[in-house]
Structures are given as structure tokens and as C-alpha cells.
CSV table of C-alpha atoms and ligand atoms in Angstrom, one decimal:
chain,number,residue,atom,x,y,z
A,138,UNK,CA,-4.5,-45.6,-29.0
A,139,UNK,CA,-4.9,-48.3,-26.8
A,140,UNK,CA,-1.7,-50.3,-25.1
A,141,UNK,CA,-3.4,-53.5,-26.9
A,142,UNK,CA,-2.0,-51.8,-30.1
A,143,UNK,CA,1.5,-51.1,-28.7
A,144,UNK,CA,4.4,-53.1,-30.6
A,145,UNK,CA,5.8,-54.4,-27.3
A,146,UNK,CA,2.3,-55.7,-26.1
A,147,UNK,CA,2.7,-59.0,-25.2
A,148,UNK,CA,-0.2,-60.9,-27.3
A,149,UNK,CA,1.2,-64.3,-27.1
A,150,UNK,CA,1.1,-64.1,-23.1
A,151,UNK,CA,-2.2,-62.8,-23.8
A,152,UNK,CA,-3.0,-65.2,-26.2
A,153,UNK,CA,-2.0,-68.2,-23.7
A,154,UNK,CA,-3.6,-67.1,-20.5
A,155,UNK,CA,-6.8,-64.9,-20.8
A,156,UNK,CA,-9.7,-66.7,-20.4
A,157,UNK,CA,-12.2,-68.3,-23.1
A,158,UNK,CA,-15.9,-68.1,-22.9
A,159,UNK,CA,-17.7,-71.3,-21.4
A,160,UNK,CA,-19.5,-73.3,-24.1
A,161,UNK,CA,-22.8,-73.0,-22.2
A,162,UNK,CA,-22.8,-69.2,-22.8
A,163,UNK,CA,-22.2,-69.7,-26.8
A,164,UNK,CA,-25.8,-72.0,-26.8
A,165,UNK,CA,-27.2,-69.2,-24.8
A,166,UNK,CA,-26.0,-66.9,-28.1
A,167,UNK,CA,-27.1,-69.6,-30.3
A,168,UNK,CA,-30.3,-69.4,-29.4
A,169,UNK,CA,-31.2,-66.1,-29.2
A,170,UNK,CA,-30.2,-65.5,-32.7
A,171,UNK,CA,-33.0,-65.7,-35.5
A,172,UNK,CA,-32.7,-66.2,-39.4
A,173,UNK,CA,-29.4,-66.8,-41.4
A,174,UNK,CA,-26.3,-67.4,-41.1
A,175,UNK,CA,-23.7,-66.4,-43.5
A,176,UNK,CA,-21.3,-63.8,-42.0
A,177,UNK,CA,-20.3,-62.7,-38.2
A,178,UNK,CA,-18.0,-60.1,-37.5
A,179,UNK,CA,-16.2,-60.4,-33.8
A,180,UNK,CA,-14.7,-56.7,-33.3
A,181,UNK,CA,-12.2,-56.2,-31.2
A,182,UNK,CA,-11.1,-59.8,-31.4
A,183,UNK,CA,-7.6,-59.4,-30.3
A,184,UNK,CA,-5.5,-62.8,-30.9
A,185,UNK,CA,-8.9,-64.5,-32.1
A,186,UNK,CA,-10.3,-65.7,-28.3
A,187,UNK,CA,-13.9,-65.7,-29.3
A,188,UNK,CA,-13.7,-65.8,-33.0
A,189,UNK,CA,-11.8,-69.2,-33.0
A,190,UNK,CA,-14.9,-70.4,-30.3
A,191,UNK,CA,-17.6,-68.5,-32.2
A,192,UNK,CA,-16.5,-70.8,-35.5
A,193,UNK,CA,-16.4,-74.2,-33.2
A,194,UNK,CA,-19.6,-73.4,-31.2
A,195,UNK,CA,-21.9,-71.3,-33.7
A,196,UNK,CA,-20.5,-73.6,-36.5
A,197,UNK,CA,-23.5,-73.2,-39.1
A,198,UNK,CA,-21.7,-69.4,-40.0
A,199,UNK,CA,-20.6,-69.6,-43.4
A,200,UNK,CA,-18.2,-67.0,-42.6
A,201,UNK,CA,-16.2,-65.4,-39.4
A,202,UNK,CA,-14.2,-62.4,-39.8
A,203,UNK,CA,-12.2,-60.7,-36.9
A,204,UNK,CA,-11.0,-57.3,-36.5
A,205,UNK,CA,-9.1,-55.2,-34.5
A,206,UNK,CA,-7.3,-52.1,-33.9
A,207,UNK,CA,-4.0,-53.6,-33.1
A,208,UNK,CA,-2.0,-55.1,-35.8
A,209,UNK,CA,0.3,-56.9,-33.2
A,210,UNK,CA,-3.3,-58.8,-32.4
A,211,UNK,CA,-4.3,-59.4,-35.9
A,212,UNK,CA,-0.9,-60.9,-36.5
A,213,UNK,CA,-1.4,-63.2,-33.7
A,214,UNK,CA,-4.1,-64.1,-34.3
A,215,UNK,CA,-3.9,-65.0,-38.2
A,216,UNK,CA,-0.9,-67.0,-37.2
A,217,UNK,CA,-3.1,-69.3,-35.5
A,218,UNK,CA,-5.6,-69.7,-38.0
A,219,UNK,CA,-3.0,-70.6,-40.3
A,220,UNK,CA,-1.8,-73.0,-38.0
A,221,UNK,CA,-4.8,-74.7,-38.0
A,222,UNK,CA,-6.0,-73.7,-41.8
A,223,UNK,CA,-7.9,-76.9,-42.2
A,224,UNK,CA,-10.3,-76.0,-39.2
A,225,UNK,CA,-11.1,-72.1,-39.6
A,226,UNK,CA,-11.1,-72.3,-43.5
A,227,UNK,CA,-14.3,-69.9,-43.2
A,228,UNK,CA,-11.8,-67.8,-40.3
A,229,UNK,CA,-10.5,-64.6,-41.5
A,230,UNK,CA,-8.7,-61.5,-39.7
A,231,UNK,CA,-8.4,-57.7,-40.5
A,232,UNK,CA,-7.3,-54.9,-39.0
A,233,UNK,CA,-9.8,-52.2,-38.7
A,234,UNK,CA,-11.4,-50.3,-35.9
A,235,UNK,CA,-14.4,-51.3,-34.6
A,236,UNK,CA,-16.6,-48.3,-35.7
A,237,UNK,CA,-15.6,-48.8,-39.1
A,238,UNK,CA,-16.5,-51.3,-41.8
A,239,UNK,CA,-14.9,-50.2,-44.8
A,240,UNK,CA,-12.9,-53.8,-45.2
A,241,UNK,CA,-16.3,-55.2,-46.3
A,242,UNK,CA,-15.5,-53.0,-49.5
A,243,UNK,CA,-18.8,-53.1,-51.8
A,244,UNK,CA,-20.3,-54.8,-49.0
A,245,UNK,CA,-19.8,-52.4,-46.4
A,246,UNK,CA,-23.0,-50.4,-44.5
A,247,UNK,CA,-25.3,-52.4,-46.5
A,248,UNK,CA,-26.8,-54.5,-44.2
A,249,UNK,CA,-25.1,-57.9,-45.1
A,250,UNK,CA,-24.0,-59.2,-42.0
A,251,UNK,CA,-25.6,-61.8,-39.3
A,252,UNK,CA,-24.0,-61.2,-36.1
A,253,UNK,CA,-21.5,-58.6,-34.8
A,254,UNK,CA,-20.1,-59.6,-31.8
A,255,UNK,CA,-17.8,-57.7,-29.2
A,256,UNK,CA,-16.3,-59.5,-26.4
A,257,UNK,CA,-14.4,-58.2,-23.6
A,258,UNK,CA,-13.3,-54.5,-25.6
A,259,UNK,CA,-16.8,-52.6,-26.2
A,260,UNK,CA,-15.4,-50.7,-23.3
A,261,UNK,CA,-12.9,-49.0,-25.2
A,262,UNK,CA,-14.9,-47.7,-28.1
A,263,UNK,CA,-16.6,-44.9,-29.5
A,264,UNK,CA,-20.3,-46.6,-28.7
A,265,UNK,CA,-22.5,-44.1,-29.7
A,266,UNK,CA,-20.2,-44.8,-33.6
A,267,UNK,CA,-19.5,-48.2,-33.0
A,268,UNK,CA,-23.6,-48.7,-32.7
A,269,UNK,CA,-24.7,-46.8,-35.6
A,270,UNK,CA,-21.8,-48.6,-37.7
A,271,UNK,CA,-23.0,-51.9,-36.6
A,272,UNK,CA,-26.8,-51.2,-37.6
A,273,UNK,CA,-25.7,-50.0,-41.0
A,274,UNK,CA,-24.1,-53.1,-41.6
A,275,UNK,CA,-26.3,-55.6,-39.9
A,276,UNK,CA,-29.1,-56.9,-41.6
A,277,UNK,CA,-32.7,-56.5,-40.1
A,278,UNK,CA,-33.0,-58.9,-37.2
A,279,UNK,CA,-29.6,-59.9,-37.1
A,280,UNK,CA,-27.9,-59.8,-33.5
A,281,UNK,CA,-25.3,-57.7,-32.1
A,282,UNK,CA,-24.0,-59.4,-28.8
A,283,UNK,CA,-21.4,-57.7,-26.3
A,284,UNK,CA,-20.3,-60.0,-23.4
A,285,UNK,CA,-17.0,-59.9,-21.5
A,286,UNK,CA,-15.9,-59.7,-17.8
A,287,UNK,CA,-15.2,-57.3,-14.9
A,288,UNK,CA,-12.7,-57.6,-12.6
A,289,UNK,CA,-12.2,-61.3,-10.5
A,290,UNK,CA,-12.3,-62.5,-6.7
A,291,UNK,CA,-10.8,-65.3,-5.3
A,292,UNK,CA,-14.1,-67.5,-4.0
A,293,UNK,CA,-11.8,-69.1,-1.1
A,294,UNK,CA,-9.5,-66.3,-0.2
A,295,UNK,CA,-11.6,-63.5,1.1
A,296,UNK,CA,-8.4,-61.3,2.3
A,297,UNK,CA,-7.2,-61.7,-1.1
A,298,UNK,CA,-10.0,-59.6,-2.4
A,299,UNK,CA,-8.7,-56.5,-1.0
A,300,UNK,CA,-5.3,-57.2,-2.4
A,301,UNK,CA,-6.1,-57.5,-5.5
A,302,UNK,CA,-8.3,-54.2,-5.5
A,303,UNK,CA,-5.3,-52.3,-3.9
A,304,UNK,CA,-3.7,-53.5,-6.8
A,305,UNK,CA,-5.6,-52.6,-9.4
A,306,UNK,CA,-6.5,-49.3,-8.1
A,307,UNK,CA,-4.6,-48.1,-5.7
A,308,UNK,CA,-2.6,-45.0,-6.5
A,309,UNK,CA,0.6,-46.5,-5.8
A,310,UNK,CA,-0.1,-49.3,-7.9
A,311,UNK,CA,-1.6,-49.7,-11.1
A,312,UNK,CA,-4.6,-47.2,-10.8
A,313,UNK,CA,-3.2,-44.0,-12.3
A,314,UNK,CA,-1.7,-46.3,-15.6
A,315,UNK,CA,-5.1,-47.4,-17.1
A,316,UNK,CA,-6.2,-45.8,-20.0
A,317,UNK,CA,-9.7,-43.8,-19.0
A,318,UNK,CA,-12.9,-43.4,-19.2
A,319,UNK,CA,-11.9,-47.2,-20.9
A,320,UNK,CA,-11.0,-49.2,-17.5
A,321,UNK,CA,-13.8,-48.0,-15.2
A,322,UNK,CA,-16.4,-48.6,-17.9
A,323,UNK,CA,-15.3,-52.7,-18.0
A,324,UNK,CA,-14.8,-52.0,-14.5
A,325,UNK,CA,-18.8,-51.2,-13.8
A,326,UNK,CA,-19.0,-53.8,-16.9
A,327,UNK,CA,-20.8,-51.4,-18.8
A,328,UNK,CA,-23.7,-50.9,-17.1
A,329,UNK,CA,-24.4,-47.1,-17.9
A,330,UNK,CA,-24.0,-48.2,-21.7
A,331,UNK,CA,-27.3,-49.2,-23.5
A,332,UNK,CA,-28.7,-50.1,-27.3
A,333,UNK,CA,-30.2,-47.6,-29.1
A,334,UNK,CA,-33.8,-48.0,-29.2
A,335,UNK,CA,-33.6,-46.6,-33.1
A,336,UNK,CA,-31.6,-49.5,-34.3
A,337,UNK,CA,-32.0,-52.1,-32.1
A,338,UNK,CA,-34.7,-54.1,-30.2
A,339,UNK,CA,-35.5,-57.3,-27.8
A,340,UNK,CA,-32.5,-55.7,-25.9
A,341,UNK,CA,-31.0,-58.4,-23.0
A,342,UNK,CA,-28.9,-57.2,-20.7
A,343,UNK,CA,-27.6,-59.9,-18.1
A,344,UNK,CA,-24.9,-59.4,-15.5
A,345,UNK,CA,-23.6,-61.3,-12.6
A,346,UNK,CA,-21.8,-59.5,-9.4
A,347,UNK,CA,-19.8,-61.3,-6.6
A,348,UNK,CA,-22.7,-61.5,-5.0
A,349,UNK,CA,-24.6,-63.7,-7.3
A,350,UNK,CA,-21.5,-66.0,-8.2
A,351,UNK,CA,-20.0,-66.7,-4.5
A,352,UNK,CA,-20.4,-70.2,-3.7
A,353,UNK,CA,-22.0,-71.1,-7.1
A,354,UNK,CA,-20.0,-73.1,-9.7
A,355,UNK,CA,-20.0,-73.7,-13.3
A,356,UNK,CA,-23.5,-75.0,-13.6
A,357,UNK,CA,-25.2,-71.6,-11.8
A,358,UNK,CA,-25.0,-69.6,-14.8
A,359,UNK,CA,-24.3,-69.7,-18.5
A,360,UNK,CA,-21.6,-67.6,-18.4
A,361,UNK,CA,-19.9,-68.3,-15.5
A,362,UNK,CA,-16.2,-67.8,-15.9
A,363,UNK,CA,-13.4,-68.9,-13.5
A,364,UNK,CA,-9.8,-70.6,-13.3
A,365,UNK,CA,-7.8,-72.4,-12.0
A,366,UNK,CA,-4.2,-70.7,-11.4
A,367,UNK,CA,-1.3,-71.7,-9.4
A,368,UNK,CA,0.3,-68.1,-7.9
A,369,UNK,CA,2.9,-67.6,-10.9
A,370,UNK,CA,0.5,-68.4,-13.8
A,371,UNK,CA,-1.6,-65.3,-11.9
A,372,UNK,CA,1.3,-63.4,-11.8
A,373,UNK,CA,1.0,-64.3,-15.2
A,374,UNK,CA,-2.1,-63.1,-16.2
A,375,UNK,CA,-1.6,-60.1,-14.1
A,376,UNK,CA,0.8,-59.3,-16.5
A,377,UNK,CA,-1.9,-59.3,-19.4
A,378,UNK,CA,-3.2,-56.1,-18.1
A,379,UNK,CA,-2.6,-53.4,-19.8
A,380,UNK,CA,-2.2,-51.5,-16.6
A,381,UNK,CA,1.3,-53.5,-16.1
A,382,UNK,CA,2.5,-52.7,-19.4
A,383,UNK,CA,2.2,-48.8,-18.6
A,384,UNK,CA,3.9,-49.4,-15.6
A,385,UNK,CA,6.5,-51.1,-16.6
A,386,UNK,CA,7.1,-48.5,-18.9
A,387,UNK,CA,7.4,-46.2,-16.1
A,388,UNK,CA,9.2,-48.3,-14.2
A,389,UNK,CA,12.1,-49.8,-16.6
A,390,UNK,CA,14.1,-51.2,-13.5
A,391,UNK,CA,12.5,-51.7,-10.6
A,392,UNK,CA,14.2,-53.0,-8.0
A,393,UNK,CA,11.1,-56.0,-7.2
A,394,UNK,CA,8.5,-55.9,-10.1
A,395,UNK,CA,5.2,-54.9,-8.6
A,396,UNK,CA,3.9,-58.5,-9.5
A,397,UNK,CA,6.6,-59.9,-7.6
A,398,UNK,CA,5.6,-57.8,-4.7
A,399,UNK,CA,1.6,-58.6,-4.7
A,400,UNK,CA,2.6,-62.1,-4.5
A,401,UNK,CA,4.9,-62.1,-1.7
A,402,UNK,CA,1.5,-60.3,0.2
A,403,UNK,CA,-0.6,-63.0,-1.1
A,404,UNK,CA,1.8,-65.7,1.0
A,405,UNK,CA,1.7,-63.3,3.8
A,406,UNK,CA,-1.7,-63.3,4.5
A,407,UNK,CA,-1.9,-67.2,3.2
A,408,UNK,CA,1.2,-69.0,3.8
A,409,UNK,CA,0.1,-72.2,2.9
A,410,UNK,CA,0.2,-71.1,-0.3
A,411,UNK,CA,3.5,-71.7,-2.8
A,412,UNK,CA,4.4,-70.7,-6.2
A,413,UNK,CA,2.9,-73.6,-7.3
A,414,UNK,CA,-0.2,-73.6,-5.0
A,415,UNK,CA,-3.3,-73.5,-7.3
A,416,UNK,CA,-6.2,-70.7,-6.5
A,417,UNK,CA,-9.6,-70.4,-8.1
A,418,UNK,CA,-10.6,-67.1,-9.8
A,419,UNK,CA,-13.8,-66.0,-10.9
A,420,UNK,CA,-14.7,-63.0,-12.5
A,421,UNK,CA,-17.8,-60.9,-12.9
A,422,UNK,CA,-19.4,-61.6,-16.0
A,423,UNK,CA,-22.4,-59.6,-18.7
A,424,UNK,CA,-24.0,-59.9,-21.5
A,425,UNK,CA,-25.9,-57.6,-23.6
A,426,UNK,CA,-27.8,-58.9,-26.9
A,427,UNK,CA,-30.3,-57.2,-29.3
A,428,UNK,CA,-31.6,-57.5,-32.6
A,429,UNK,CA,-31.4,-55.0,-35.0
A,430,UNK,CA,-35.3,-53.3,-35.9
A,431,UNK,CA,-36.5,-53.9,-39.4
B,724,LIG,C1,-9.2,-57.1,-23.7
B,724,LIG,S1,-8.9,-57.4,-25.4
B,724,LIG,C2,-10.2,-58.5,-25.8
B,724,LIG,C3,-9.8,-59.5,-26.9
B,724,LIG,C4,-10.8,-60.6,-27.2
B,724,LIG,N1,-12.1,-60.1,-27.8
B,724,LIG,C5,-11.1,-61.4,-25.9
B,724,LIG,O1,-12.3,-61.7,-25.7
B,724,LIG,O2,-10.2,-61.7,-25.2
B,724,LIG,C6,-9.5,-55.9,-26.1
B,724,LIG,C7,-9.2,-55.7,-27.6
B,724,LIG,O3,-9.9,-54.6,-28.1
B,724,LIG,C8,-9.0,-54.0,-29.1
B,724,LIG,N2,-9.6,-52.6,-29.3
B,724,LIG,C9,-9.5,-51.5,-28.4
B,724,LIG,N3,-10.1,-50.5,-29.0
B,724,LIG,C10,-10.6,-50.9,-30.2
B,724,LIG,C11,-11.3,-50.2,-31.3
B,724,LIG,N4,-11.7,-48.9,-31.2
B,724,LIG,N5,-11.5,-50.9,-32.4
B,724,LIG,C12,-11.1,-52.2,-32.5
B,724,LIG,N6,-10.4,-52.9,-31.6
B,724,LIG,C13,-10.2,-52.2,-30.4
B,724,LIG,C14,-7.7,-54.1,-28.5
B,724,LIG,O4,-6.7,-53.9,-29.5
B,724,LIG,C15,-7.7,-55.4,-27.9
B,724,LIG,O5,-7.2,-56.4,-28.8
């Protein structure tokens, strides 16, 4: 099970300081898509961060429906669609793994949906199942899109880059509390996954490395995905990982939480920087479309 669908897990931090999807990506989705739309299914949706875009940017669906593994997600997530009923009317959350669609009831495995998306969690599934559930329930030349992000650099703090690394991965860090193969797959964004050529065509597979996003800005790419964050709101987000909520477990009272810690190094190597300094982030970014074959 993954730490997503722990109790404890923190999905309002989550909820607050993850990053959305930049608008130009959702035209880029737009427009590869052919033929109706009445229903899209966003797996894995966690508190609703691409389904509540999806229904704003690809607003001709009839019908969004979210689902995910982790009821503490779902819960979040419905909680904000009913806070804003009026708007996602056609917004609707489940909990259900992603290699299942049984919640569609009569529905399910016959080929009535549009678009399945999965943003930012493929990593964690059973794909070989996950894609053979999705072309059961996807009608012919409807699109399954997975997009998401790998890990981020900070674009004007090279030293930083090896900090946050060590971090991540270093064995006296977090790198023995992520959950595996899961975390090295999003890690390598994928890339050894692929559609399966008996269910799926017009395959698009898109990614951007460090090397293709230094020194370019919002305008260089459809999907190019950064922030703005002063040091505690990283220390923040760093606590979003679900490599930080098995640590902690581990580590019920440290003496300095390891967050704590990482930035106290970043003002070493940087001290102009304060709590309240603000640094860029931008992270690695794919795509992967297809359509499903008549
Ligand atoms: C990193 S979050 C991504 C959430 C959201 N899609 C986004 O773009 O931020 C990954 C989500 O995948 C969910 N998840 C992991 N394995 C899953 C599975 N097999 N089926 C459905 N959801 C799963 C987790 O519960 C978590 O909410």
C-alpha cells in the first residue's frame, strides 16, 4: 500500500503546495484528443490536482470522475468539490485502484469512456493491469494520457543540486524510506515504461531533462513546470514526499528534523539566503499520450 493511502498522510499540505499543471500543457492535451467528449477518468487523482484543472481547461467533458487508492485523498478531494459544488457539478470522486473499473457498475470494461488520464502516480501501478484495464474501458480512439514530473533543480543555485540529491537519496537520508520499484521509476520518469502496441496507437512520448529546461522559462515548453518558493514553503513541500513521512515514522523525536537540517546547509552554502528568501524550482517534466486502436 502506498504511504499516499496512510491515515496520517498529510493531504491538505499536499493539497496546498504540490504543483498544478501549466494551462499550456492542457491545450497540448486538448488537441491531441479526437471525437467525443462525455466522460474522463483521472486515476490516481489524489486531492483532485488535475481533475479540478482537467474540468476548467478541457471544459467540453460532460463528465470528470477521479479515483484513487487512498481514501484520505478522495476525502480531500470531494471536500473541495463540494466547496465549490456550483463549478465541478459534472466533478465526481471514488475510491478505487487504478487497475480497476468496477465503480462504472454496468458501464464498466465496455468501452464508454473518453479520456483516462494519470498524472504524476502511473509510477506506482501495476502497468501491464492498469493498461489492459484502461483499453477495456476506453472507447476506440479515445486517449489515455500519463504526464507528471521527476525530481527538481534549482536553475540559480547550482550547489544546491547536490543537496537536494544527497537528500533524496542518500542512505542517511531519505533513500532507504521510498517505497520501490515506485520511486526510481518517477525518478527515470518512466522512461523504460511504454503503450502496448495491441491496444494503443499514435503513441507520444515527450520528456524534458535539466538539460533541456536550464535557462529556459515558461514559454520553452508546454509543460514546463517550476515555482516560486521561499526556503520554509520548500521545507514545506519537502514534507509532501512520501519519503519524509516514512522517516518520520522512524524517527518519532528527532532531535533536528532532517528538513530542518537540509535547510540550515542550504544557508551555508548560500547565506544570502533567509527563511523567507524566495528560490525558483523547476522540475523535470513527460508526457506520454496514445489512442486506443479500433
Ligand atoms: C503523487 S500523488 C499524485 C496526485 C495527483 N494526480 C497529482 O497530479 O498531484 C500519487 C497518487 O497516486 C495514488 N495511487 C498510488 N497507487 C495507486 C493505485 N494503484 N491506484 C490508484 N491510486 C494510486 C496515491 O494514493 C496518490 O494519491
Amino acid at each position: 500500500m502506498s504511504v499516499f493511502s496512510a491515515k496520517d498522510f498529510n493531504a491538505q499540505r499536499y493539497s496546498t503546495i504540490r504543483p498544478t499543471y501549466p494551462d499550456s500543457f492542457y491545450e497540448v492535451l486538448s488537441k491531441y484528443h479526437q471525437g467525443p467528449r462525455e466522460m474522463l477518468i483521472d486515476v490516481g487523482c489524489g486531492p483532485g490536482t488535475a481533475t479540478f484543472q482537467l474540468a476548467d481547461c478541457l471544459n467540453s467533458f460532460e463528465k470528470l470522475i477521479g479515483t484513487d487508492l487512498s481514501s484520505t485523498m478522495v476525502e480531500n478531494a470531494r471536500a473541495t468539490q463540494e466547496q465549490n459544488a456550483d463549478k465541478y457539478a459534472n466533478v465526481s470522486f471514488v475510491q478505487s485502484p487504478a487497475e480497476s473499473f468496477e465503480f462504472l457498475g454496468r458501464n464498466a470494461y465496455k468501452q464508454k469512456c473518453d479520456m483516462i488520464t494519470a498524472v504524476e502516480c502511473a509510477h506506482w501501478f501495476d502497468f501491464e493491469k492498469f493498461q489492459s484495464a484502461a483499453a477495456a474501458n476506453l472507447r476506440a480512439g479515445g486517449t489515455l494520457a500519463i504526464w507528471g514530473y521527476g525530481d527538481f533543480f534549482f536553475p540559480d543555485y547550482p550547489k544546491l543540486d547536490f543537496e537536494i540529491d544527497d537528500l533524496t537519496f542518500g542512505e542517511d537520508k531519505f533513500g532507504p524510506y521510498w517505497q520501490q520499484p515506485g520511486r526510481n521509476i518517477a525518478c527515470e520518469m518512466l522512461k523504460d515504461l511504454h503503450y502496448d502496441s495491441r491496444w494503443f496507437s499514435d503513441a507520444e512520448e515527450v520528456y524534458y531533462y535539466k538539460e533541456d529546461l536550464k535557462g529556459k522559462g515558461p514559454k520553452s515548453t508546454p509543460l514546463f513546470m517550476y515555482k516560486r518558493l521561499t526556503l520554509t514553503d520548500l521545507k514545506e513541500y519537502i514534507k509532501t514526499w512520501s519519503g519524509y513521512h516514512s522517516w518520520q515514522k522512524d524517527h518519532p523525536k528527532p532531535e533536528k528534523d532532517i528538513t530542518d537540517i537540509f535547510i540550515e546547509r542550504v544557508k551555508e552554502l548560500y547565506p544570502e539566503l533567509k527563511d523567507e528568501s524566495e528560490v525558483q524550482i523547476t522540475w523535470r517534466t513527460f508526457w506520454m499520450f496514445a489512442r486506443r486502436k479500433p
